[in-house]
Tab-separated table of C-alpha atoms and ligand atoms in Angstrom:
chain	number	residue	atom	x	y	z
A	1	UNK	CA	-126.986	-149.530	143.016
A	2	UNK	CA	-130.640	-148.359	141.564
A	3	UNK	CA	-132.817	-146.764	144.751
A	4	UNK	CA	-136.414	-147.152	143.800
A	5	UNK	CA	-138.730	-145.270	144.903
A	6	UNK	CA	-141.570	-147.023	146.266
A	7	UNK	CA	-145.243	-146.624	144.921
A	8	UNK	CA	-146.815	-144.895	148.174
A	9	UNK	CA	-150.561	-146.397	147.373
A	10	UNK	CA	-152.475	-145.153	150.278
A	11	UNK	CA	-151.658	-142.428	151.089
A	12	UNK	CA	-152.952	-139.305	149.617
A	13	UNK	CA	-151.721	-135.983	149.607
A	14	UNK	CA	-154.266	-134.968	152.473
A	15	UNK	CA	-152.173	-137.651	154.475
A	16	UNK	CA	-148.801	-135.716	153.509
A	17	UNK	CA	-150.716	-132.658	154.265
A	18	UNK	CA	-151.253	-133.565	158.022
A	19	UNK	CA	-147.756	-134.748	158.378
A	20	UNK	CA	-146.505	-131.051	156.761
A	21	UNK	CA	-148.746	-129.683	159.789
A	22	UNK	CA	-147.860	-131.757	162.418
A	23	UNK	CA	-144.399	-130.733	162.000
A	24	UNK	CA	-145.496	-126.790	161.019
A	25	UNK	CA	-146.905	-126.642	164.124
A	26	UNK	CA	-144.134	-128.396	166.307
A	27	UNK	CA	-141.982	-125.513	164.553
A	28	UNK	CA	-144.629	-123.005	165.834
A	29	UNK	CA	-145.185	-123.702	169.289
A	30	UNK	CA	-141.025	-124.621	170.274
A	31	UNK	CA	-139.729	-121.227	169.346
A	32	UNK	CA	-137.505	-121.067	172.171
A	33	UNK	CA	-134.825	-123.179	170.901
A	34	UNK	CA	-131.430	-121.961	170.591
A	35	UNK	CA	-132.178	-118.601	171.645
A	36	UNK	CA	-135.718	-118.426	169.510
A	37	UNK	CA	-134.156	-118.736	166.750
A	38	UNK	CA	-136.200	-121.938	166.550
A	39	UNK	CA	-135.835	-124.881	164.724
A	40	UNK	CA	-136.081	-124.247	161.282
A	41	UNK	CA	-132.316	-123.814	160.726
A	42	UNK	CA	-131.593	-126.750	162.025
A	43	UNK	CA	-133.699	-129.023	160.218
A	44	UNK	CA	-132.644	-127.488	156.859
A	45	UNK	CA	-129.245	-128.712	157.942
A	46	UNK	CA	-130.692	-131.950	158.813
A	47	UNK	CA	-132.324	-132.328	155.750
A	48	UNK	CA	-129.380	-131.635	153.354
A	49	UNK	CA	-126.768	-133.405	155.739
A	50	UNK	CA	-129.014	-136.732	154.958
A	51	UNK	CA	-129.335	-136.081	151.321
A	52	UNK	CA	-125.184	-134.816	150.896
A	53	UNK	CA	-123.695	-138.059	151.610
A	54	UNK	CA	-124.824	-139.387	148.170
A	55	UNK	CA	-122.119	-139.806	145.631
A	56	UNK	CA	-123.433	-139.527	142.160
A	57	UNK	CA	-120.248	-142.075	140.901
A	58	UNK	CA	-121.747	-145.091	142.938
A	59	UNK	CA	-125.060	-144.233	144.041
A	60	UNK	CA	-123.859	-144.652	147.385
A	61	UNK	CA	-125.727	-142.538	150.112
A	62	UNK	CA	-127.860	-140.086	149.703
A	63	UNK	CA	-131.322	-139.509	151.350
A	64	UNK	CA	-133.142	-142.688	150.147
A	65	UNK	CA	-132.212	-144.953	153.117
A	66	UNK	CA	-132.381	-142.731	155.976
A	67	UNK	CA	-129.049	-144.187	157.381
A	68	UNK	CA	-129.010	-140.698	159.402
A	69	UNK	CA	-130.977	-142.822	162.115
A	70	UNK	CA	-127.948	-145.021	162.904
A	71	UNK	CA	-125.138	-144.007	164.755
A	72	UNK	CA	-122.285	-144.285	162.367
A	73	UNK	CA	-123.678	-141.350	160.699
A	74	UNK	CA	-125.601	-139.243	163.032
A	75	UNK	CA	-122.148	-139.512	165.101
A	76	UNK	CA	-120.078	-137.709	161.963
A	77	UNK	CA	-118.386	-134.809	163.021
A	78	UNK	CA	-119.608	-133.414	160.181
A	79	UNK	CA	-122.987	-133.879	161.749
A	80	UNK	CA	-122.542	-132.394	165.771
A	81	UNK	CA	-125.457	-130.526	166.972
A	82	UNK	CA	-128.127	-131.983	163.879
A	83	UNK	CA	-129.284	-134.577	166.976
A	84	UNK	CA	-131.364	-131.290	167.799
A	85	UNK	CA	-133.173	-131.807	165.050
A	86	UNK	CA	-133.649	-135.600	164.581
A	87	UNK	CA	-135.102	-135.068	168.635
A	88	UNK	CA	-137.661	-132.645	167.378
A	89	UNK	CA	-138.246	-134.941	164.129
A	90	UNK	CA	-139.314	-138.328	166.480
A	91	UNK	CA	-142.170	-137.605	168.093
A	92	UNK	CA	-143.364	-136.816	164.057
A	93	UNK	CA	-142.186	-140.312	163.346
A	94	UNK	CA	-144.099	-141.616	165.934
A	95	UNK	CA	-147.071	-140.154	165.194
A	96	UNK	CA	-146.679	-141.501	161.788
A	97	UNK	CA	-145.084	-144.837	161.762
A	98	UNK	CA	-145.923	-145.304	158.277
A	99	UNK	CA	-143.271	-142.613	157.108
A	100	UNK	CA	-140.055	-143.782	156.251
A	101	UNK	CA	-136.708	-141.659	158.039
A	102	UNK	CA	-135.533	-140.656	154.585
A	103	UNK	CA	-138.833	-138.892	153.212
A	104	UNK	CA	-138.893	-138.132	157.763
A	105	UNK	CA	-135.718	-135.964	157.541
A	106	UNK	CA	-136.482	-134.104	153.607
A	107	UNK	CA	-139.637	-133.546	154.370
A	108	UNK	CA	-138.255	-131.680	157.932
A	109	UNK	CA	-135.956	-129.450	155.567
A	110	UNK	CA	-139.438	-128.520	153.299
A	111	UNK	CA	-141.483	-127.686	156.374
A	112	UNK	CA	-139.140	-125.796	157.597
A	113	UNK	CA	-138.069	-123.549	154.108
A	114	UNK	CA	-141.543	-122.993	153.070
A	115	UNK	CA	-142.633	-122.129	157.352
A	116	UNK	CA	-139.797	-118.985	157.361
A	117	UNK	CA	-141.646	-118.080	154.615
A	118	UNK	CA	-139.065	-119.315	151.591
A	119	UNK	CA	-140.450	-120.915	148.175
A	120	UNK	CA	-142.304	-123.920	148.203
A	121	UNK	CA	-140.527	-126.641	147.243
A	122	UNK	CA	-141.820	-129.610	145.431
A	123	UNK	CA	-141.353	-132.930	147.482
A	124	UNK	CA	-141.858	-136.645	146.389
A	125	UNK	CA	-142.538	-139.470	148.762
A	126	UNK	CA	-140.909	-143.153	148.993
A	127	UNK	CA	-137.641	-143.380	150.337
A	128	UNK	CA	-137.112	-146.929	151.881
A	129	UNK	CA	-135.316	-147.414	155.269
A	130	UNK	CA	-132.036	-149.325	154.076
A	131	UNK	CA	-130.420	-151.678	156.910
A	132	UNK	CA	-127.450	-150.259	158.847
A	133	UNK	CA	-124.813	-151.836	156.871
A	134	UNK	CA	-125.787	-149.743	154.238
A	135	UNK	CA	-124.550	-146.551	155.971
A	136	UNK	CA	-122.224	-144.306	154.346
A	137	UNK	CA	-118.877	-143.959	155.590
A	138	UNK	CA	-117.939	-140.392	157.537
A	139	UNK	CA	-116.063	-137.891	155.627
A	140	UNK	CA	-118.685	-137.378	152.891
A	141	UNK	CA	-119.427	-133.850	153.647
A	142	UNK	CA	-117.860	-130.547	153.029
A	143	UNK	CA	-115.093	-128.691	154.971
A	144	UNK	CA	-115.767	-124.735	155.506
A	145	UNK	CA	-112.276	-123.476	155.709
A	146	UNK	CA	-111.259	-123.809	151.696
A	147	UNK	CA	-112.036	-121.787	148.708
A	148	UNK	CA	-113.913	-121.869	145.877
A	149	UNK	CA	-112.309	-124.698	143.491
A	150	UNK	CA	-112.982	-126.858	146.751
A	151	UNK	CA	-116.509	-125.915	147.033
A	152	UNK	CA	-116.451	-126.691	143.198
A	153	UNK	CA	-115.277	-129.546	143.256
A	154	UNK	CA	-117.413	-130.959	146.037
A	155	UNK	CA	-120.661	-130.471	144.545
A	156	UNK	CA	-119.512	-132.077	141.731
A	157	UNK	CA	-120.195	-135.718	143.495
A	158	UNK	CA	-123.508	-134.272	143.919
A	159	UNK	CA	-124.101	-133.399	140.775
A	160	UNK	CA	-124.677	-129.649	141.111
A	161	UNK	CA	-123.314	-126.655	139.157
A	162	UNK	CA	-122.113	-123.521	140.197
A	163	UNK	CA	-126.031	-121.850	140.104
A	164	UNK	CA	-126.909	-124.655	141.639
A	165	UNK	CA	-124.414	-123.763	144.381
A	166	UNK	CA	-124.637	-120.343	144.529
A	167	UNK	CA	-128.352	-120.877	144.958
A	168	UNK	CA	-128.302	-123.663	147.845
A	169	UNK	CA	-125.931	-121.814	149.979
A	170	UNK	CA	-128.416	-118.610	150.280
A	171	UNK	CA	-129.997	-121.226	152.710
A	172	UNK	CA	-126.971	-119.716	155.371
A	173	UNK	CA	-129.148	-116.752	155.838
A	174	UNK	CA	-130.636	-119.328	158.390
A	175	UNK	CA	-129.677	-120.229	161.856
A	176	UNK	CA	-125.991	-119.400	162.777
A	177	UNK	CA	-122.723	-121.192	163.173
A	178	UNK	CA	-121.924	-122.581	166.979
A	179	UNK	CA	-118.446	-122.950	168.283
A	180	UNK	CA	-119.392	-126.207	170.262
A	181	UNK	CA	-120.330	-127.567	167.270
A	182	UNK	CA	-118.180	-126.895	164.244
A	183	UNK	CA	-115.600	-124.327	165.685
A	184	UNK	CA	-117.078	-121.425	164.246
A	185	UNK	CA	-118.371	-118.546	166.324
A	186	UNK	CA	-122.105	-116.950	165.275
A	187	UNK	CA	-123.223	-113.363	166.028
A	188	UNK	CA	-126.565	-113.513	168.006
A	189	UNK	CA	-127.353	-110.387	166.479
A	190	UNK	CA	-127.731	-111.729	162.381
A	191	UNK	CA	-129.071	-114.880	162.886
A	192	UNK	CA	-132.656	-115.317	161.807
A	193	UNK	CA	-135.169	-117.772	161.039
A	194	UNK	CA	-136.709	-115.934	158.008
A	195	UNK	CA	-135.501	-117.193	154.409
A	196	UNK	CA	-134.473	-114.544	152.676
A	197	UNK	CA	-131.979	-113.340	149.983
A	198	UNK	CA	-129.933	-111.560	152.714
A	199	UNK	CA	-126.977	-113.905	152.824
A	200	UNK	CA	-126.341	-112.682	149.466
A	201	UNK	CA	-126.888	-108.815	150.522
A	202	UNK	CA	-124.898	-109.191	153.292
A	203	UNK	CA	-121.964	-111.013	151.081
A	204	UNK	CA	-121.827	-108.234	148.861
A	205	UNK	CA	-122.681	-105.089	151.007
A	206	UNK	CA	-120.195	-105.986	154.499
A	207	UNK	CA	-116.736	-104.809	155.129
A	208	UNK	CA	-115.461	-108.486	155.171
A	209	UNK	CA	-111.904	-109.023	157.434
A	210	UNK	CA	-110.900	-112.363	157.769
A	211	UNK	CA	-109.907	-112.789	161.328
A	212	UNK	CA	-108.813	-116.012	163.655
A	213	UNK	CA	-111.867	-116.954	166.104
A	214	UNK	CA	-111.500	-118.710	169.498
A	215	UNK	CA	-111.201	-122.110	167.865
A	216	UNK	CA	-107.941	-120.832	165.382
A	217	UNK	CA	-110.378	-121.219	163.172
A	218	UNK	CA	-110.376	-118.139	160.135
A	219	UNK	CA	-113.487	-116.846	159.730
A	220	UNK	CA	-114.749	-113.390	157.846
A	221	UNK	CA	-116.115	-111.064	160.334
A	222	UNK	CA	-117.771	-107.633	159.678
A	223	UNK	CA	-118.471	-104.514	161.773
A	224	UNK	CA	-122.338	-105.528	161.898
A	225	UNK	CA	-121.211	-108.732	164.127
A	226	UNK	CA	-122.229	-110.563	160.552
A	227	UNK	CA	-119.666	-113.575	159.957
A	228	UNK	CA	-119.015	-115.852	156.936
A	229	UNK	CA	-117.341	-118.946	156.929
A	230	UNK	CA	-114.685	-119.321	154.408
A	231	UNK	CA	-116.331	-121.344	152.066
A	232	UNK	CA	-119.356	-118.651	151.637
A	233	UNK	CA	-116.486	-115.680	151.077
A	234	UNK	CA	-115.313	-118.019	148.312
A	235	UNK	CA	-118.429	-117.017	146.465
A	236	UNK	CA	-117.492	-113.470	146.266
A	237	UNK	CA	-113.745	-114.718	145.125
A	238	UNK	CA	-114.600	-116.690	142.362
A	239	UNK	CA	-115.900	-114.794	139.410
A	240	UNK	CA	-118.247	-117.269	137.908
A	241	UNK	CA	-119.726	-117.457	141.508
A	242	UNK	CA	-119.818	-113.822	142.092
A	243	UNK	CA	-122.078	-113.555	139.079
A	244	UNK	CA	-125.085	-115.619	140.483
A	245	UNK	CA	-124.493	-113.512	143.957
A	246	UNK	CA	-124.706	-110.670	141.880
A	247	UNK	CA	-127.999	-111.779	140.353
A	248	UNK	CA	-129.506	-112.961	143.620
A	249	UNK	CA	-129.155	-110.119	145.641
A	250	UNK	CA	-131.187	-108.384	142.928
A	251	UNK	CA	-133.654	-110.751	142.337
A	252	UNK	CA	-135.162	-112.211	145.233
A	253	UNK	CA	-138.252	-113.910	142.891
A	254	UNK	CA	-134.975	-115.756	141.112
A	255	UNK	CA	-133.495	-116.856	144.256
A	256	UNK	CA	-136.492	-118.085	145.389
A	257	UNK	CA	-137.253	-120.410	142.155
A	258	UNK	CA	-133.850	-121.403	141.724
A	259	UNK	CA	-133.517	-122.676	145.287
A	260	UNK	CA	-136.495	-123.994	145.287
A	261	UNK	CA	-135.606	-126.273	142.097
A	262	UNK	CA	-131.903	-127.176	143.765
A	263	UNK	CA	-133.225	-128.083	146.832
A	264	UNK	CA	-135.335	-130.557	145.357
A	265	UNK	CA	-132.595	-131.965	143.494
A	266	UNK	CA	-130.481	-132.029	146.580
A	267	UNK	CA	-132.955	-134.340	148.455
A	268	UNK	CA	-133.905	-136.755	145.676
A	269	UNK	CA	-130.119	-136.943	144.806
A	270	UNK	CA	-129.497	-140.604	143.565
A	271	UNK	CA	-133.439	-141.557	143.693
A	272	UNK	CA	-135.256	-143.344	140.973
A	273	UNK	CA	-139.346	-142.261	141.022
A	274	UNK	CA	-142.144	-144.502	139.551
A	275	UNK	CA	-143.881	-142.176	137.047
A	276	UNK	CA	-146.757	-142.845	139.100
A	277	UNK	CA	-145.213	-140.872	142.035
A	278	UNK	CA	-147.051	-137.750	142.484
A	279	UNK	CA	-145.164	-134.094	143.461
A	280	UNK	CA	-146.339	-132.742	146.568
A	281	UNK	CA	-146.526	-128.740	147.046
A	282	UNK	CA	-147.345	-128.439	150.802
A	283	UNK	CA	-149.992	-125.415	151.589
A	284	UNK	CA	-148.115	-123.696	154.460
A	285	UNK	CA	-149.978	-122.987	157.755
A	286	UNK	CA	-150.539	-119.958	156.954
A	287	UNK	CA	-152.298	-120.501	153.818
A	288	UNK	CA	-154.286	-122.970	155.575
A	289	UNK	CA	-155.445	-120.281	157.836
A	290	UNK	CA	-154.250	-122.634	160.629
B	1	LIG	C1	-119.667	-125.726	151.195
B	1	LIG	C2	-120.853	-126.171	151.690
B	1	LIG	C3	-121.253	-125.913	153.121
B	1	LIG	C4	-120.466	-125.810	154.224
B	1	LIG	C5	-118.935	-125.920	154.355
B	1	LIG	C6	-121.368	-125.537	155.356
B	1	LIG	C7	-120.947	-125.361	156.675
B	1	LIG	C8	-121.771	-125.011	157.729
B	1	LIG	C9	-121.326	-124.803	159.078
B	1	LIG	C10	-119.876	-124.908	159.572
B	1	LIG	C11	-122.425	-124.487	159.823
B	1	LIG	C12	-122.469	-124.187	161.319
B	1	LIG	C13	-123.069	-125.388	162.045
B	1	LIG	C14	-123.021	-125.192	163.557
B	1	LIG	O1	-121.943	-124.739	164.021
B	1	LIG	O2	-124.033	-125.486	164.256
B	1	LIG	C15	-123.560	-124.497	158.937
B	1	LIG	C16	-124.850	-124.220	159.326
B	1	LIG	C17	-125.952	-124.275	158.479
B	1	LIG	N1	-125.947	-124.718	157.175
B	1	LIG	FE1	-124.310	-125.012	156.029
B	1	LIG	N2	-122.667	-125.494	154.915
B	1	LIG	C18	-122.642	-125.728	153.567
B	1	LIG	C19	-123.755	-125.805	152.734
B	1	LIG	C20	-125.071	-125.740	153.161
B	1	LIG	C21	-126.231	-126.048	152.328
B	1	LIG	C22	-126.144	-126.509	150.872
B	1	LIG	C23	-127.342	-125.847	153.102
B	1	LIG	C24	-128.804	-126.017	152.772
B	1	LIG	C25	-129.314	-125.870	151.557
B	1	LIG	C26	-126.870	-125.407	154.417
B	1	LIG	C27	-127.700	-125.065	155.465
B	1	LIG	C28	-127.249	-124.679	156.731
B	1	LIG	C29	-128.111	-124.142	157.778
B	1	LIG	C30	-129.629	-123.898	157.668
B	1	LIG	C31	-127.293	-123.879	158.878
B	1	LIG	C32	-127.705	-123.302	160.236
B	1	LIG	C33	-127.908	-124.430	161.210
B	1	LIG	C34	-128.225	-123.954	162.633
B	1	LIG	O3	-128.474	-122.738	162.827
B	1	LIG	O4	-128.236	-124.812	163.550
B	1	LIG	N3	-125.486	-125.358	154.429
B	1	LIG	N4	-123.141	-124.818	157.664
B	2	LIG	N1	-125.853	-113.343	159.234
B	2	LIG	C1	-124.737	-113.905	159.662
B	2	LIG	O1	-123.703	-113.340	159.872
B	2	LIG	C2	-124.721	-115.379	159.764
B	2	LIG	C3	-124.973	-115.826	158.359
B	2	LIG	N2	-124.126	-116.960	158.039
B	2	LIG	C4	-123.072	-116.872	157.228
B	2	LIG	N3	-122.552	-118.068	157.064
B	2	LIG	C5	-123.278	-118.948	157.776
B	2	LIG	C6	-123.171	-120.344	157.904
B	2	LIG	C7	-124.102	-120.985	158.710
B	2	LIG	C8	-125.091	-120.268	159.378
B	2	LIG	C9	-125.212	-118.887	159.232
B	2	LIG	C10	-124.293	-118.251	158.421
């Protein structure tokens, strides 16, 4: 299966530009949500649960075909509490009918790194909505109660390295876990809607114990009221792993470019862009003086 790209000819990047706002702003004024933490969390997640369906051996899934929309997939387990996010996202899509759900949902997860004030990543337009049929099956996304050859060998499908990895997962200094949702519990106290190299300070700085939580569930809990899910302790187990932790909690200007560059990847995972497609880097509000 080959997912072109289509050639987006016109629409400029002023057009992108207003979209990037319309959504910036959105984020702005509904910062109330889930005890104002906002929503920026959860469209990251929304953003890479679209794009981390793909499977590199196939070319099935992925964000090209925005098969989030339909029920099969927006009703994965894997996926409770993201309708949060695809509600805040329609009223955008409404406003721009023009936009397909795939560049919709990746272009969320941009808005809302580079609005908590993370890098700016680089974004390309012309996903095409794919018919329902086309949906992936359920299962296609990661468990968080294994280790690290696990998380190792998951991103694999992806096509993503252990940097790679290291790098993406920084993005759980966002937002928390909820118990309703994946049956893991969240402090109130850490979350935070700023994107910083924290999760990687935290990692390496905490008194980790690794306790049950209400749902059975094991989770690693520390006297700050901080928690890590399994699969982010595995980091710190894994010695290849610990190395990039090692070099992102000391270098926040790395973190930043190297997420930056594997978030990209993430969410054109499996795409195929014209040459003629140009790369967007979105001003933020701020920058705009807006
Ligand atoms: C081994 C891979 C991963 C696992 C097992 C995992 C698991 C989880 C779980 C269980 C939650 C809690 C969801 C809830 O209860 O509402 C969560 C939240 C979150 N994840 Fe991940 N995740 C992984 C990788 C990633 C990646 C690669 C990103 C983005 C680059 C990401 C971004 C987020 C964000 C922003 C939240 C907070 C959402 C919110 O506050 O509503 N995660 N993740
Ligand atoms: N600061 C915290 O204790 C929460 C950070 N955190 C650790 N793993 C996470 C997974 C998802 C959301 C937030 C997460």
């Amino acid at each position: 299966i080959v997912h072109m790209a289509q050639e987006i000819k016109d629409k400029s990047e002023k057009d992108y530009q207003e979209v990037y706002n319309a959504i910036a702003v959105k984020l702005r004024e509904e910062d109330e949500f889930d005890g104002y933490i906002g929503y920026g969390p959860v469209l990251t997640r929304l953003a890479w649960h679209s794009s981390g369906t793909w499977d590199k051996n196939n070319n099935t899934g992925g964000s090209f075909g925005g098969t989030y929309q339909f029920q099969k997939e927006s009703n994965d387990p894997s996926n409770k509490g993201l309708h949060n996010g695809a509600e805040f996202l329609a009223p955008i899509h409404k406003q721009f009918p023009w936009l397909s759900h795939g560049d919709l949902y990746t272009l969320g997860g941009v808005v809302a790194i580079q609005e908590l004030q993370g890098p700016v990543i680089p974004w390309r337009p012309g996903r095409v909505d794919l018919p329902e049929d086309m949906t992936p099956d359920n299962g296609r996304l990661p468990d968080a109660v294994y280790g690290a050859d696990y998380v190792r060998n998951f991103f694999k499908r992806l096509d993503l390295n252990d940097q790679e990895v290291v790098a993406l997962m920084g993005a759980h200094c966002l937002g928390r876990t909820h118990l309703q949702n994946t049956g893991f519990d969240g402090p109130w106290g850490a979350a935070s809607n700023t994107f910083t190299n924290e999760f990687f300070l935290n990692l390496l700085n905490e008194n980790w114990k690794l306790e049950k939580n209400e749902a059975k569930n094991m989770q690693w809990n520390s006297p700050k009221g901080y928690m890590m899910l399994p699969t982010d302790h595995a980091l710190i187990e894994d010695d290849k792993y610990m190395a990039y932790v090692k070099l992102y909690a000391t270098n926040n200007d790395k973190f930043f470019e190297d997420f930056a560059k594997a978030f990209k990847k993430l969410l054109e995972g499996g795409i195929t862009f014209p040459q003629s497609t140009p790369t967007y880097r979105f001003e933020t509000l701020d920058s705009q003086g807006l």
